Coordinates of C-alpha atoms in Angstrom, one line a residue:
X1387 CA 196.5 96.3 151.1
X1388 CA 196.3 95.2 154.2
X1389 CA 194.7 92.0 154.7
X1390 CA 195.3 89.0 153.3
X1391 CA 192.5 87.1 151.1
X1392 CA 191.2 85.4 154.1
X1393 CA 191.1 87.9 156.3
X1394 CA 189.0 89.5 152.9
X1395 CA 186.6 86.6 153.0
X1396 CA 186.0 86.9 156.7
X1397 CA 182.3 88.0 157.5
X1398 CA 181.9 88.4 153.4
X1399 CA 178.6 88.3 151.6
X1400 CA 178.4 86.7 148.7
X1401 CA 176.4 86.3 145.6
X1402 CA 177.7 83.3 143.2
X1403 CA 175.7 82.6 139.6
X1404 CA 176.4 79.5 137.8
X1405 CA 176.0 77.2 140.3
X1406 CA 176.4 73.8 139.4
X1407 CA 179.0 74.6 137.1
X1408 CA 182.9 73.5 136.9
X1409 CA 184.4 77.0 138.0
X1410 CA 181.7 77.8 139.9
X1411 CA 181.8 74.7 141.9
X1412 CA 185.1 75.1 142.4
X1413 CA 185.1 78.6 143.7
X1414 CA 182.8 77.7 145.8
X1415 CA 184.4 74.6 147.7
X1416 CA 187.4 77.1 147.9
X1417 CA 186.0 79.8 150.1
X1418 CA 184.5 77.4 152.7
X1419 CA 187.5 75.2 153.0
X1420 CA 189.6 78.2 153.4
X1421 CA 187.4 80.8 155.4
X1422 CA 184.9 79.1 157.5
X1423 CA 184.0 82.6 158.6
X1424 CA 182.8 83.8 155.4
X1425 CA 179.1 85.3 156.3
X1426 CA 177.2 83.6 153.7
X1427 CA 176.9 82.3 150.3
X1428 CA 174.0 82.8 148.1
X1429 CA 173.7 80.4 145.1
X1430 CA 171.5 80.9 142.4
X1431 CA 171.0 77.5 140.6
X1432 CA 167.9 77.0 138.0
X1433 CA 165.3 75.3 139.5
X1434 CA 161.3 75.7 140.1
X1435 CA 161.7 76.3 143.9
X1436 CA 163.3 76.3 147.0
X1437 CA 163.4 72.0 147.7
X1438 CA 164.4 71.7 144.1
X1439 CA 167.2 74.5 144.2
X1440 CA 168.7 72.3 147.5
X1441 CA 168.2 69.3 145.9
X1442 CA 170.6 70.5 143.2
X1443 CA 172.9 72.0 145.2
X1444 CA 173.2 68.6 147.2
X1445 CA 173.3 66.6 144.5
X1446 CA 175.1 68.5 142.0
X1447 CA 177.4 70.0 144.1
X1448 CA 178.1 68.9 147.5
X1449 CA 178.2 65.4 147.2
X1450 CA 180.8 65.4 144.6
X1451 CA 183.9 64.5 145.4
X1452 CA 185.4 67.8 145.1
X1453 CA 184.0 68.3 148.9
X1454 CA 185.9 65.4 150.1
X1455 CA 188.4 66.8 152.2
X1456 CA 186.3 69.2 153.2
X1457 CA 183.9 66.2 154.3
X1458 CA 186.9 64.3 155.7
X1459 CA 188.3 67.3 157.9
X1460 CA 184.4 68.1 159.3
X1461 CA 183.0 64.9 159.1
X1462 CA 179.1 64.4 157.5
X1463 CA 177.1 65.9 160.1
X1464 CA 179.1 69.1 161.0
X1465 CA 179.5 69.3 157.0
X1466 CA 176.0 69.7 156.7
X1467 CA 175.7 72.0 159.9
X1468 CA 178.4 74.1 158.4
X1469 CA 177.0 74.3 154.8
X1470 CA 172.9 74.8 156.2
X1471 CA 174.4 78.3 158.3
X1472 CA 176.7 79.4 155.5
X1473 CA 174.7 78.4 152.4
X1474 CA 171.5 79.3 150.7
X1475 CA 170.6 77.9 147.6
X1476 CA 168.1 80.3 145.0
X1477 CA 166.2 79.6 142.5
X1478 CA 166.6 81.9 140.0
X1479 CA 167.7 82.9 136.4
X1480 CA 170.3 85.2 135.0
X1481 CA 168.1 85.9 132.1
X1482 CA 165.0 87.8 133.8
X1483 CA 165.3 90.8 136.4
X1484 CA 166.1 90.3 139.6
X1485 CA 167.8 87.0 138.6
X1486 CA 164.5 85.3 139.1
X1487 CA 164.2 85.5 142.7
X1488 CA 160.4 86.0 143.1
X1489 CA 160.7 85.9 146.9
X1490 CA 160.7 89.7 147.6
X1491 CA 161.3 89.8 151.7
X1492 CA 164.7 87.6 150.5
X1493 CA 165.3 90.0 147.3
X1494 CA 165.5 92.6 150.2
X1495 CA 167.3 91.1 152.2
X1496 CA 169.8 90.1 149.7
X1497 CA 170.7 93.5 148.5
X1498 CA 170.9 94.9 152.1
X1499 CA 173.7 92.4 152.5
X1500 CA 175.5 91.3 149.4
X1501 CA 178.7 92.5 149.6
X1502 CA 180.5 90.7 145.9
X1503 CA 178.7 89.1 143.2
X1504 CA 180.6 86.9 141.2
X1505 CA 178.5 85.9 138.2
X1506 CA 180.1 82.5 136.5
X1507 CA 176.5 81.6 134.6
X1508 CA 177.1 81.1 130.9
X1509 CA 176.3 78.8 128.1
X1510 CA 179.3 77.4 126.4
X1511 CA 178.0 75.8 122.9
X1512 CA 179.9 76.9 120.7
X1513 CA 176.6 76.9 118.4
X1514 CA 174.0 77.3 120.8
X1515 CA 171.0 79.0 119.5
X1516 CA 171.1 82.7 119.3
X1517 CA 168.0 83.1 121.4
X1518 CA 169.3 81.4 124.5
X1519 CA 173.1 82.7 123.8
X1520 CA 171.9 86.7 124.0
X1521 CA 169.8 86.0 126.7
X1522 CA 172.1 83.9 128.8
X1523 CA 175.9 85.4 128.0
X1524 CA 174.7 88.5 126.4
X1525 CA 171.9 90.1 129.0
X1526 CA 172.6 87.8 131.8
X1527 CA 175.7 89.5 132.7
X1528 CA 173.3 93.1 132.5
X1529 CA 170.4 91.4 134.5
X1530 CA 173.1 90.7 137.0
X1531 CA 175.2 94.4 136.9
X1532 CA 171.1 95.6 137.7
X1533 CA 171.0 93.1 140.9
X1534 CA 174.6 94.4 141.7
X1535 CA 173.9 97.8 141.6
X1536 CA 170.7 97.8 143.7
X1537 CA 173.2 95.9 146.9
X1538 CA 173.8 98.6 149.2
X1539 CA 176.5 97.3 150.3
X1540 CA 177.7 96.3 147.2
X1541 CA 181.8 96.4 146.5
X1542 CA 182.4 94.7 143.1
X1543 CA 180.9 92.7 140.3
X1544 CA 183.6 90.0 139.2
X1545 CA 182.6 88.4 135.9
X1546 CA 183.9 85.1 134.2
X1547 CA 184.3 85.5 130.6
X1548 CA 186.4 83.5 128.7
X1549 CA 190.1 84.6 127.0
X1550 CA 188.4 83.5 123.5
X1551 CA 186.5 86.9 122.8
X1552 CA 189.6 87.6 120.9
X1553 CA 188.2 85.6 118.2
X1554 CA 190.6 84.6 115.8
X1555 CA 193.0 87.4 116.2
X1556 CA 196.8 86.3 116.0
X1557 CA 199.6 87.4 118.0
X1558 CA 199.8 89.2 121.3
X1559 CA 196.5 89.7 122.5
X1560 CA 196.0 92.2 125.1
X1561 CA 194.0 92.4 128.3
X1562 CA 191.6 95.3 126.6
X1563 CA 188.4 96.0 127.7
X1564 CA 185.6 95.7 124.2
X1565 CA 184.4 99.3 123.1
X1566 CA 180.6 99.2 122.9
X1567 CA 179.9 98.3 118.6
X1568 CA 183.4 96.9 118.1
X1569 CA 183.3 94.4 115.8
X1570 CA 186.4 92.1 115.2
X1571 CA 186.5 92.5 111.5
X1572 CA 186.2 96.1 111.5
X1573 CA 183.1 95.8 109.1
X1574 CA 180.4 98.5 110.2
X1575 CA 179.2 98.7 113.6
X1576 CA 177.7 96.0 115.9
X1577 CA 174.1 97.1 117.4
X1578 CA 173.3 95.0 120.5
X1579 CA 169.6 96.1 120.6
X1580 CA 169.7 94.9 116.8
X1581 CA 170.6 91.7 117.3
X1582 CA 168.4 91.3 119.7
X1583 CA 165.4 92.8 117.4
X1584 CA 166.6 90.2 114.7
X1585 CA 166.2 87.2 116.7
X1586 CA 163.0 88.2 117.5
X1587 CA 161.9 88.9 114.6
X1588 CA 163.2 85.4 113.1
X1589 CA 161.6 83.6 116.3
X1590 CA 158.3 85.3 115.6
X1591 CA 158.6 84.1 111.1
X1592 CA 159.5 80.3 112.3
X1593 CA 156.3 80.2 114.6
X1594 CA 154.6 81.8 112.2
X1595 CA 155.5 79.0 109.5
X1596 CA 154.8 76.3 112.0
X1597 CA 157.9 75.1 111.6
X1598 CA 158.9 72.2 114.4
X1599 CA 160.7 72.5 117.7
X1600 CA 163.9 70.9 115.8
X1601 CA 163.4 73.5 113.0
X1602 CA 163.4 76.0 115.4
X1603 CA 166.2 75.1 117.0
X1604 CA 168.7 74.5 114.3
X1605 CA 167.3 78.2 112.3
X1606 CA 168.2 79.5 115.8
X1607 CA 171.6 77.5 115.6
X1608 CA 172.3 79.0 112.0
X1609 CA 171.3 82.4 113.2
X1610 CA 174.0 82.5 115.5
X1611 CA 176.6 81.6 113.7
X1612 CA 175.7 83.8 110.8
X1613 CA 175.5 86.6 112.7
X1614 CA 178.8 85.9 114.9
X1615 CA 180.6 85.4 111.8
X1616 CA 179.3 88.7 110.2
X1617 CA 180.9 90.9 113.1
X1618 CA 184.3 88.9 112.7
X1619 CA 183.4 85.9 115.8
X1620 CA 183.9 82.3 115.0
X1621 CA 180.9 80.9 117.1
X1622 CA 177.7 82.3 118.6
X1623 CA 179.4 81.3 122.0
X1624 CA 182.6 84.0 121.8
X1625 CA 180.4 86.7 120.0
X1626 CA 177.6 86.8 122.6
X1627 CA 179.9 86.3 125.5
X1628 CA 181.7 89.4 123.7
X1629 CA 178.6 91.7 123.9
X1630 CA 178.0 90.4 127.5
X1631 CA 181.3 92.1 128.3
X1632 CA 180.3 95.3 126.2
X1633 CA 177.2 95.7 127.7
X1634 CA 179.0 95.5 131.4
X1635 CA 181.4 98.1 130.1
X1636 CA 179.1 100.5 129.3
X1637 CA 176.6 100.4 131.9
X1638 CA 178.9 99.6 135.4
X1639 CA 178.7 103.8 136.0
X1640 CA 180.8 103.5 139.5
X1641 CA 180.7 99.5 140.3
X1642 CA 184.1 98.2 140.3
X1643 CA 183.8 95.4 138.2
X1644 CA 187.3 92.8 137.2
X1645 CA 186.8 90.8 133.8
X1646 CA 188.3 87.1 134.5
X1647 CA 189.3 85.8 130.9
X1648 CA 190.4 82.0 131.4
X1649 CA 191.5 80.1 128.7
X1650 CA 191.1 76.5 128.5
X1651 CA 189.6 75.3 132.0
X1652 CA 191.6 72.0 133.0
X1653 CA 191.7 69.5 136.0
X1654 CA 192.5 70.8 139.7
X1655 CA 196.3 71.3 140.1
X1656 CA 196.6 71.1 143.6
X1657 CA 193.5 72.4 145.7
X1658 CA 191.5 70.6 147.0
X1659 CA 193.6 67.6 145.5
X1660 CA 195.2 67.3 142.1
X1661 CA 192.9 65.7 139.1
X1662 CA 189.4 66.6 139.9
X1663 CA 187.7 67.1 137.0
X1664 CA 183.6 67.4 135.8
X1665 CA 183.0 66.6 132.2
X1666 CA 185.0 66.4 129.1
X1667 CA 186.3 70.1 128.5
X1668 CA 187.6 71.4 125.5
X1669 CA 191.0 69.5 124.6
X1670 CA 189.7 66.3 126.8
X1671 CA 187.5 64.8 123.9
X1672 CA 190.7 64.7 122.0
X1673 CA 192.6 63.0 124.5
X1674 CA 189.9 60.6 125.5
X1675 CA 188.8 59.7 121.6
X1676 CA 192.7 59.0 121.2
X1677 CA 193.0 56.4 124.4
X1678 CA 190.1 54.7 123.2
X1679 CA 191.7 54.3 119.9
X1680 CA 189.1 56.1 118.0
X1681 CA 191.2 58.7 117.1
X1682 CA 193.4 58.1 113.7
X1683 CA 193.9 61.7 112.5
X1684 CA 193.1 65.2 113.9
X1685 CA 193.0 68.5 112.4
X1686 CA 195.4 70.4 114.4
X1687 CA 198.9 72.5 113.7
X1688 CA 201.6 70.7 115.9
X1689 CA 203.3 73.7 116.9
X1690 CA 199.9 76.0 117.7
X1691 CA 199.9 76.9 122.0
X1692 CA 196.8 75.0 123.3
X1693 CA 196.6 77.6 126.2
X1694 CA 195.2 75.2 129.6
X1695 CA 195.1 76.3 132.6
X1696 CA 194.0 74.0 136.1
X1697 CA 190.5 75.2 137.2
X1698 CA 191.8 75.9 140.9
X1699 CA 194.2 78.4 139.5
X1700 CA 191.3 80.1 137.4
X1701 CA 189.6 80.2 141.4
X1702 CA 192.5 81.6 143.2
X1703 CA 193.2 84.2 140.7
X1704 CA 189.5 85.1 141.4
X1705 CA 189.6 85.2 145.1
X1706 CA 193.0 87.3 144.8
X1707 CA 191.4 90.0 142.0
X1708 CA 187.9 90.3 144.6
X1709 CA 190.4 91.2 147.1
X1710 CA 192.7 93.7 145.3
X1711 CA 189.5 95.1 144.0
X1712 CA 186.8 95.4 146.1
X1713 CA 185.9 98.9 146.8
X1714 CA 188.1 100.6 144.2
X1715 CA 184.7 102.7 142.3
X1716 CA 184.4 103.0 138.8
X1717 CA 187.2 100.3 138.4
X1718 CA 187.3 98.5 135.4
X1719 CA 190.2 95.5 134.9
X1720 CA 190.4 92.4 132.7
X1721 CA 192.8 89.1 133.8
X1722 CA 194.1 87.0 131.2
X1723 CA 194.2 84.0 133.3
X1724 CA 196.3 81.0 131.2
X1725 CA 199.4 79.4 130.6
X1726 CA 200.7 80.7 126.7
X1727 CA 202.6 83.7 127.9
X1728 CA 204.0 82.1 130.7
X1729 CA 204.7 78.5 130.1
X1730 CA 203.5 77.3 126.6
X1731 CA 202.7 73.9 125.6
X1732 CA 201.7 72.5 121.9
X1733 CA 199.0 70.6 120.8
X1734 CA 202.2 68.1 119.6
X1735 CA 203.9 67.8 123.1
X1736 CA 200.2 67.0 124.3
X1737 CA 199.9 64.5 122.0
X1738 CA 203.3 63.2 122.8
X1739 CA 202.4 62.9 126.4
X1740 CA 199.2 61.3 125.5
X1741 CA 200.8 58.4 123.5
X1742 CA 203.1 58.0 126.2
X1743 CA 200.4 57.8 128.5
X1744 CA 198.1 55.4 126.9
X1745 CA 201.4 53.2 125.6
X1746 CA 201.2 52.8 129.3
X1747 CA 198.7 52.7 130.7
X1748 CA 196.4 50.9 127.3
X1749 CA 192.1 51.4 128.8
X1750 CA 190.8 48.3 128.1
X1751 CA 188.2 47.7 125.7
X1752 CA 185.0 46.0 125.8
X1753 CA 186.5 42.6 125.4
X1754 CA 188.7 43.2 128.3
X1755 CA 191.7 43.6 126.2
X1756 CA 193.7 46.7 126.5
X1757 CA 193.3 49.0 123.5
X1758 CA 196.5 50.1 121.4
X1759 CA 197.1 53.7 120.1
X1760 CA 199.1 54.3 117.1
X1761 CA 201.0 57.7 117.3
X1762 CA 198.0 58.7 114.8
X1763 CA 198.2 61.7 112.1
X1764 CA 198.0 65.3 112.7
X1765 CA 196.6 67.4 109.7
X1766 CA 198.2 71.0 109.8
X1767 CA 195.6 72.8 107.4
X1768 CA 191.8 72.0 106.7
X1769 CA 192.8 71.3 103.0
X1770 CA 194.7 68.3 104.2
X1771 CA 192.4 67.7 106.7
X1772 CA 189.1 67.8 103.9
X1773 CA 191.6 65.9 101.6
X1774 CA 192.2 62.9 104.4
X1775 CA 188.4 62.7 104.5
X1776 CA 187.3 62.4 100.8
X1777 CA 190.2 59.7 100.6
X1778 CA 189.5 57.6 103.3
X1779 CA 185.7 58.3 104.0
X1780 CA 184.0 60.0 101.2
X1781 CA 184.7 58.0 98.1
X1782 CA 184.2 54.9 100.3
X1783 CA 181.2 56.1 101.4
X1784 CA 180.0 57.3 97.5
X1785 CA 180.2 53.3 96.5
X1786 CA 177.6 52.3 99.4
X1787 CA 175.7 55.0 98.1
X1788 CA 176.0 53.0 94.3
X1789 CA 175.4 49.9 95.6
X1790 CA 171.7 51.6 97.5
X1791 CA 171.1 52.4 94.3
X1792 CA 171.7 50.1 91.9
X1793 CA 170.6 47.2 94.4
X1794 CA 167.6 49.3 96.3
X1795 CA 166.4 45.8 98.5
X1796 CA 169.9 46.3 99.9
X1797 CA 169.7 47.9 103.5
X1798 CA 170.8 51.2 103.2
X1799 CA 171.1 52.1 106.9
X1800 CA 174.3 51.6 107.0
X1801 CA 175.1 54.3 104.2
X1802 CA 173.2 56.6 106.3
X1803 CA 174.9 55.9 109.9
X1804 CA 178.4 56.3 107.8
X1805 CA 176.8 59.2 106.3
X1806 CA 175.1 61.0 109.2
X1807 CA 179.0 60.3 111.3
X1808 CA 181.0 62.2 108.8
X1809 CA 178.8 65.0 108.5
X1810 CA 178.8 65.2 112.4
X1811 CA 182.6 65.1 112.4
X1812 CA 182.6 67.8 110.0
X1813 CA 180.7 70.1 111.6
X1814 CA 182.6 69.5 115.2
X1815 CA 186.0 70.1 112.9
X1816 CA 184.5 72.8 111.5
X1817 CA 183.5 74.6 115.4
X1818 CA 186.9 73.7 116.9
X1819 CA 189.1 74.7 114.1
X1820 CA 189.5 78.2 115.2
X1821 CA 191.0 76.8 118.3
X1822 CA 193.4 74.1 117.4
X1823 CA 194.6 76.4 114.4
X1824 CA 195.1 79.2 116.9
X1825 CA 198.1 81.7 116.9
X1826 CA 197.4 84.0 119.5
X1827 CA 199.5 84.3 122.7
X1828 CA 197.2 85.7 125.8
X1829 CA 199.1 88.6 127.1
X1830 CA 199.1 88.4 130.9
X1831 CA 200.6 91.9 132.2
X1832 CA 197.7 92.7 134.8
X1833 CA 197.4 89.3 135.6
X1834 CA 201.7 89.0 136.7
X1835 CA 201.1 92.3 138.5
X1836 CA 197.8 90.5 140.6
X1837 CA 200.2 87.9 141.1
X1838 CA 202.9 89.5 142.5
X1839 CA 200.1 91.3 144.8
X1840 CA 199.1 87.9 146.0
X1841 CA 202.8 87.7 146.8
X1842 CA 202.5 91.1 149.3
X1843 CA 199.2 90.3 150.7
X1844 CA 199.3 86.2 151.6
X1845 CA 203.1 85.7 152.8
X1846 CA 202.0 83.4 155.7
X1847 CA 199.6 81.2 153.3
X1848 CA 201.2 82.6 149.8
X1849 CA 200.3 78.6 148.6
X1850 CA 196.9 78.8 149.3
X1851 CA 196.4 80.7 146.1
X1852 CA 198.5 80.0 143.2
X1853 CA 198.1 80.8 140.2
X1854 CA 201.4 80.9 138.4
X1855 CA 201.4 78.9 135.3
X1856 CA 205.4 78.4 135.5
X1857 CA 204.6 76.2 138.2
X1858 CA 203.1 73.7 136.2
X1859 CA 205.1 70.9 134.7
X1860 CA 203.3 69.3 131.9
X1861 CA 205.1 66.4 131.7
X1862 CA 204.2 65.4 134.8
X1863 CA 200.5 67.4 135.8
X1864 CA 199.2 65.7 132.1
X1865 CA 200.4 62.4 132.9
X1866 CA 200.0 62.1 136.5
X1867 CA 197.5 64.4 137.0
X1868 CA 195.2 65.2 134.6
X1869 CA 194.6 62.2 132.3
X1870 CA 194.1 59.6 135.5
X1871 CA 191.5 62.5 136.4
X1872 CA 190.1 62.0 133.1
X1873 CA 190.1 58.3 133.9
X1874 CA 188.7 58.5 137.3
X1875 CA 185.8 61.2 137.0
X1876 CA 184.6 61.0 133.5
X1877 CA 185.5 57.7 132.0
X1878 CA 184.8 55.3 135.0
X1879 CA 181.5 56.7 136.2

């Protein structure tokens, strides 16, 4: 290949889905900080109309910080000259045909021009109820191969998965496209058009029984789960975002179309500037309960690879795959993009480096004095874990129970905070064991060769996109990096 990934970019259209999200955001800034030549941008965002699609893009996306140099280097004015030329924000939604662009002279125009679609829409509960999941992470990614395949000029479909459709498999796990029906477990076959005829059908018995919109919801929660954990998934999130990728497989007939499987989405590394991070992601809860001394014990197995990877290396790789790609009909290729192959680190050393951190650098509680964390417990199995509990929780909490109801004047609401908190911890154990229990290692063979093709094709600006894990040092990116990110962007605002 030729040109480099900004010469790639240059007079580009493209189509990006997801937008306000973390990745998406971030793929975003990236392309106009790099290539202010790109042709244009089209955003699709959720919204009721045009003003209200702008709004959120201003609000939600460009006025972060993450645009700061980008602000800095243009200044405001010219920013918003530059973005009003390059960008148009849509209204629209992934989970109706044609995205939900009603506007039909733009519809036309857009698939005269488009030239990638990168769809990054998804839902990520782990539990989210089954009728939003399937239409979201299931037929989204099928409403959006239709939009692709009607762009004339249309080179590649680049969809953001996530490296935990593997379920709970163990080992080395490949960079393998899903057969449609595969099931994880091996136990019959797995009908998409089913599943979605049995959410239906349960949607149409709850209205039917007039159950309430909470009702609703959680029988939509439970159906989910069930039904993920049938075919061999953990959580409604993995299974549907499973068939998504089934469901792109089968119907792509000549798009080219790359699979980007990231694995735990951390902090910027570098790009624009180290530590910018949106939200508490994945392993960040645990990290931030812990600093705020909240955290005593934690189901975990010390030695199990908590796979992160910074959220501009999950961009660049991105970039570099639309570039190697683009073009290449009937093309199918999945990235592992994450750190376990390539530079491991364990859910102890990132506990180590927390303590360290917050030894420290103590957050201050609400009486202004600094909070102090205890190296805390980690509980390797969920016997010890569920054994911890009854000891120090349960059979405390079975005596204020007695005393409710041998004394029933007593106020019992405490009982039931206690009560309702364990039951919530439980259930939040219960969705993220599969993860800090994990023993798979995310084979990354295409993704080494994509690098080394990065290597060929940007020798002048080879930095610009990195995406090599062994650069990383996690002593130093979690304690200099990424927890003051935490600090700055999540815990201050």
């Amino acid at each position: 290949m030729e040109s480099s990934c900004i010469q790639f970019l240059q007079n580009k259209t493209i189509l990006v889905t997801g937008v306000p999200g973390f990745l998406a955001k971030v793929f975003v800034e990236k392309i106009l900080r790099i290539q202010p030549n790109v042709k244009k941008l089209y955003l699709l965002l959720r919204a009721a109309d045009n003003e209200s699609a702008m709004q959120r893009f201003h609000s939600e996306v460009l006025e972060k910080d993450l645009f700061r140099v980008l602000r800095n280097a243009l200044g405001d004015e010219n920013l918003k000259a530059f973005v009003s030329e390059k960008v148009v924000p849509i209204p629209g939604d992934i989970s109706v045909d044609n995205l939900g662009v009603k506007d039909s002279d733009l519809l036309q125009h857009m698939w005269n021009e488009i030239d990638i679609i990168v769809n990054v829409a998804a839902t990520t509960n782990f539990d989210e109820r089954y009728d939003v999941g399937l239409s979201i992470n299931t037929f989204g990614p099928l409403n959006v191969l239709n939009f692709a395949k009607k762009c004339v000029k249309g080179q590649l479909l680049l969809h953001a998965s996530t490296a935990y459709v593997c379920g709970e498999n163990s080992g080395l796990l490949q960079e393998k496209t899903f057969q449609m029906g595969e099931t994880l477990n091996g136990h019959g076959k797995l009908v998409i058009e089913t599943e979605m005829e049995l959410m239906k059908q349960k949607l149409k018995e709850l209205q039917k029984q007039d159950c309430s919109e909470e009702e609703i919801s959680q029988s939509m929660k439970d159906l989910g789960m069930s039904r993920a954990k049938l075919h061999g998934w953990p959580n409604t999130y993995v299974f549907t975002k499973s068939m998504g990728e089934m469901l792109l497989g089968n119907h792509r007939e000549n798009l080219p179309i790359v699979i980007i499987r990231p694995t735990m989405i951390t902090s910027t590394f570098s790009e624009p500037f180290p530590g910018w991070i949106e939200g508490l992601r994945t392993i960040d809860s645990v990290i931030v309960a812990y600093g705020k001394g909240r955290l005593k014990c934690f189901l975990a197995d010390p030695n199990s690879v908590l796979d992160l990877i910074p959220v501009d290396m999950v961009a660049n790789a991105m970039v570099t795959a639309a570039a190697i790609h683009a073009g290449k009909l009937g093309s199918q290729t999945v990235y592992h993009v994450g750190s376990s192959c390539k530079n491991p680190i364990t859910f102890e050393q990132i506990h180590d480096l927390a303590a360290r951190y917050f030894t420290k650098n103590p957050l201050v509680g609400r009486d202004g004095s600094p909070i102090i964390v205890s190296k805390g417990t980690i509980l390797s199995t969920m016997g010890q874990f569920s054994f911890y509990m009854t000891l120090r929780y349960k059979l405390p909490l079975q005596m204020l129970r007695l005393i409710y109801v041998i004394y029933p004047w007593w106020d019992g609401n405490k009982y039931k905070d206690i009560d309702r908190k364990i039951k919530l911890a439980m259930r939040l154990v219960d969705l993220y064991r599969p993860y800090v229990l994990f023993k798979g290692i995310f084979d990354d063979t295409n993704t080494e060769i994509l690098r080394l093709k990065r290597k060929e094709i940007n020798k002048e600006m080879y930095g610009l996109f990195e995406f090599d894990p062994k650069s990383i040092d996690w002593d130093d990116y979690m304690t200099t990096i990424h927890i003051p990110g935490l600090i700055t962007y999540v815990l201050k605002k």
